Amino acid sequence: MASVRHFLEIGDVTAKELDAIVLTALKWRKQGYPKTKPLAGKNVALIFQKPSTRTRVSFEAAVSKLGGNSMYLSANELQLGRGESVEDTGKVLSRYVDCIVARVFSHRDLIELSKNGRVPVVNALSDQHHPCQALADIMTIYMYSKKPYRAKVAFVGDGNNVCVSLMQACAATGIDISVASPPEYRPPENEVKKAQKYAEHTGASIVLTDNPVEAVKDADFVYTDVFVSMGQESEKQRKLAAFLPRFQVNSGLMTYAKPNAKFMHCMPMHLNEEVTPDVAYGPQSIIYDQAENRMHTEAALLKFLLR
Ligand code: CP
Ligand code: NVA
């Protein structure tokens, strides 16, 4: 029997597999979903320890489009919320379902789940990675680029989960990325090293800077995420003071990018913090295509993992 594949971070798929997942998603977006219902008879559990709009609904829709069944499980309503271990939760759920998708506070919980079940575990966002977001981001970049998809992405903001997965996915697919953050909010060194390793095979350039103008210069895509992530509410004042005003994506900063550069955001947005409304809702913004692509890439990912 083939071993179970998980998707906890970008490095859990090869660059070739990542590309194939994104290309399948692009095909399905254009031509519609397969009539063969590849997930027929399959159950997918969606465990959420934090709120979600896009991830929850896009996974439910993706599973449904492929003929499967999904179960939304708020962590508070599981025994997990009353102290049952992640280990037991994983072992028991994997007797009922074919895949566990989980959004957790601690990435360690995902590793625990993946070790203790018999089914694929998918990271629906942790404190360290957001790889499903990155699949949709790459798909969106492909949609708005010309083959062979060489492009420059500028990520301006917190070197957190979204930035880490984006940087690693860009490196794996040969897209150049510049990350601008205050030095204390750079992406973690070990995650940068992984990205550099993926880039050795693709020639993608990875630049880390504390200068947003340098990062955005000649970029094809300008991307940002909230400065205060879920679970970091107590750090709000300190973080806003570190990021504002220099790291805000506004029309002034956008002038340094290419004239037809696109604006991207994983959403939800905190308007007038990391981005101003004129950019978020302006003609360069592609945030709704990006959000739609969550569904297509997650469908392609599930088909790949449950094949
Ligand atoms: N981008 C993203 O993961 O959004 P949700 O928190 O709404 O799922
Ligand atoms: N960095 C954000 C992303 C939300 C989709 C968070 O973790 O809250």
Coordinates of C-alpha atoms in Angstrom, one line a residue, residues 90-280:
G90 CA -6.6 11.8 15.2
K91 CA -6.7 8.0 15.8
V92 CA -10.5 8.0 16.2
L93 CA -11.4 10.3 13.4
S94 CA -9.2 8.4 10.9
R95 CA -11.4 5.4 11.5
Y96 CA -14.4 7.3 10.1
V97 CA -13.0 9.7 7.5
D98 CA -10.7 9.6 4.5
C99 CA -9.0 12.9 5.1
I100 CA -8.6 15.4 8.0
V101 CA -8.3 19.1 7.2
A102 CA -7.3 21.1 10.3
R103 CA -6.8 24.8 11.3
V104 CA -4.8 24.9 14.5
F105 CA -3.1 27.3 16.8
S106 CA 0.1 25.2 17.1
H107 CA 1.7 23.5 14.1
R108 CA 2.8 20.8 16.5
D109 CA -0.9 19.6 16.7
L110 CA -0.9 19.0 12.9
I111 CA 2.3 16.9 13.2
E112 CA 0.7 15.0 16.0
L113 CA -2.5 14.4 14.0
S114 CA -0.5 13.3 11.0
K115 CA 1.5 10.8 13.1
N116 CA -1.5 9.3 14.7
G117 CA -4.0 8.7 12.0
R118 CA -4.1 6.6 8.9
V119 CA -5.4 9.3 6.6
P120 CA -4.0 12.4 4.9
V121 CA -3.9 15.5 7.1
V122 CA -4.1 18.9 5.4
N123 CA -3.0 22.2 7.1
A124 CA -5.9 24.7 6.9
L125 CA -3.6 27.3 8.6
S126 CA -1.3 27.0 11.6
D127 CA 0.9 29.5 13.4
Q128 CA 3.8 28.6 11.0
H129 CA 2.3 27.7 7.6
H130 CA -0.7 28.3 5.3
P131 CA 0.2 26.0 2.3
C132 CA -3.4 25.8 0.9
Q133 CA -3.4 29.6 0.6
A134 CA -0.1 29.4 -1.2
L135 CA -1.5 26.9 -3.8
A136 CA -4.2 29.4 -4.6
D137 CA -1.6 32.2 -4.7
I138 CA 0.5 30.4 -7.3
M139 CA -2.6 29.6 -9.3
T140 CA -3.5 33.3 -9.3
I141 CA 0.0 34.3 -10.3
Y142 CA -0.1 31.8 -13.2
M143 CA -3.5 33.2 -14.3
Y144 CA -2.1 36.7 -14.5
S145 CA 1.3 35.9 -15.9
K146 CA 2.6 34.7 -19.3
K147 CA 4.2 31.3 -19.7
P148 CA 6.7 30.2 -18.6
Y149 CA 5.4 32.1 -15.5
R150 CA 8.5 34.1 -14.6
A151 CA 7.3 36.9 -12.3
K152 CA 8.4 39.0 -9.3
V153 CA 6.3 38.9 -6.2
A154 CA 6.8 41.5 -3.4
F155 CA 5.5 40.5 0.0
V156 CA 5.3 43.5 2.3
G157 CA 4.5 42.8 5.9
D158 CA 4.7 40.1 8.6
G159 CA 6.9 37.1 7.8
N160 CA 4.3 34.9 9.3
N161 CA 2.4 31.8 8.1
V162 CA 1.1 33.2 4.8
C163 CA 4.5 34.8 3.9
V164 CA 6.4 31.6 4.7
S165 CA 4.2 29.4 2.5
L166 CA 4.1 31.9 -0.3
M167 CA 7.9 32.3 -0.2
Q168 CA 8.4 28.5 -0.3
A169 CA 5.8 28.0 -3.1
C170 CA 7.4 30.8 -5.2
A171 CA 10.8 29.3 -4.7
A172 CA 9.6 25.9 -5.8
T173 CA 7.9 27.2 -8.9
G174 CA 10.6 29.5 -10.0
I175 CA 8.9 32.8 -9.2
D176 CA 11.1 35.5 -7.7
I177 CA 10.1 36.9 -4.3
S178 CA 11.2 39.8 -2.2
V179 CA 10.0 40.0 1.3
A180 CA 10.0 43.4 3.1
S181 CA 9.5 43.3 6.9
P182 CA 10.8 45.0 10.0
P183 CA 13.9 42.9 11.1
E184 CA 12.1 41.4 14.1
Y185 CA 9.2 40.2 11.9
R186 CA 11.2 38.5 9.1
P187 CA 10.2 35.0 8.2
P188 CA 12.0 32.4 10.5
E189 CA 15.5 31.5 9.4
N190 CA 14.8 27.8 9.1
E191 CA 11.9 28.5 6.7
V192 CA 14.0 30.8 4.6
K193 CA 16.6 28.0 4.3
K194 CA 14.0 25.6 3.1
A195 CA 12.9 28.1 0.4
Q196 CA 16.5 28.7 -0.6
K197 CA 16.9 25.0 -1.1
Y198 CA 13.8 24.8 -3.3
A199 CA 15.1 27.8 -5.3
E200 CA 18.4 26.0 -6.0
H201 CA 16.4 23.8 -8.5
T202 CA 14.4 26.6 -10.1
G203 CA 16.7 29.6 -10.0
A204 CA 14.1 31.7 -8.2
S205 CA 15.6 34.7 -6.4
I206 CA 14.7 35.2 -2.7
V207 CA 15.4 38.6 -1.3
L208 CA 14.8 39.7 2.4
T209 CA 14.9 43.4 3.1
D210 CA 13.5 45.9 5.6
N211 CA 12.9 48.3 2.7
P212 CA 9.4 48.1 1.2
V213 CA 10.3 50.3 -1.7
E214 CA 13.2 48.0 -2.7
A215 CA 11.0 45.0 -2.4
V216 CA 8.2 46.4 -4.5
K217 CA 10.5 47.9 -7.2
D218 CA 9.5 46.4 -10.6
A219 CA 7.3 43.8 -9.0
D220 CA 4.5 42.1 -11.0
F221 CA 2.5 41.3 -7.8
V222 CA 2.4 43.1 -4.5
Y223 CA 1.1 41.0 -1.7
T224 CA 0.3 41.7 2.0
D225 CA -1.3 40.0 5.0
V226 CA -2.6 41.4 8.3
F227 CA 0.0 42.7 10.7
V228 CA -1.9 41.1 13.6
S229 CA -2.8 37.5 13.0
M230 CA -5.4 35.4 14.8
G231 CA -4.2 34.6 18.3
Q232 CA -1.8 37.6 18.4
E233 CA -4.4 40.2 19.6
S234 CA -2.4 40.9 22.7
E235 CA 0.5 42.1 20.6
K236 CA -1.6 44.5 18.5
Q237 CA -0.1 47.8 19.7
R238 CA 3.5 46.6 19.5
K239 CA 3.0 45.1 16.0
L240 CA 1.2 48.1 14.6
A241 CA 4.0 50.4 15.9
A242 CA 6.6 48.2 14.1
F243 CA 4.8 48.1 10.8
L244 CA 3.1 51.5 10.4
P245 CA 3.4 53.6 8.5
R246 CA 6.3 52.2 6.4
F247 CA 5.0 48.8 5.6
Q248 CA 1.5 49.8 4.5
V249 CA 0.6 49.0 0.9
N250 CA -0.9 52.2 -0.4
S251 CA -1.1 54.0 -3.8
G252 CA 2.3 55.6 -3.1
L253 CA 4.1 52.3 -2.5
M254 CA 2.3 50.8 -5.6
T255 CA 3.9 53.4 -7.9
Y256 CA 7.3 51.6 -7.4
A257 CA 5.8 48.3 -8.8
K258 CA 5.4 47.7 -12.6
P259 CA 2.6 49.9 -13.9
N260 CA 0.2 46.9 -14.5
A261 CA 1.2 45.2 -11.2
K262 CA -1.5 43.3 -9.4
F263 CA -2.4 43.6 -5.7
M264 CA -2.9 40.3 -3.7
H265 CA -4.1 39.6 -0.2
C266 CA -5.1 36.3 1.4
M267 CA -8.0 38.1 3.2
P268 CA -9.5 39.0 5.6
M269 CA -8.1 42.5 5.4
H270 CA -7.6 45.1 8.1
L271 CA -8.2 48.2 6.0
N272 CA -6.0 51.2 6.6
E273 CA -3.5 48.9 8.5
E274 CA -1.6 46.7 6.0
V275 CA -3.5 48.1 2.9
T276 CA -5.6 51.1 2.0
P277 CA -9.1 50.7 0.5
D278 CA -8.1 52.4 -2.8
V279 CA -5.5 49.7 -3.4
A280 CA -7.6 46.8 -2.0

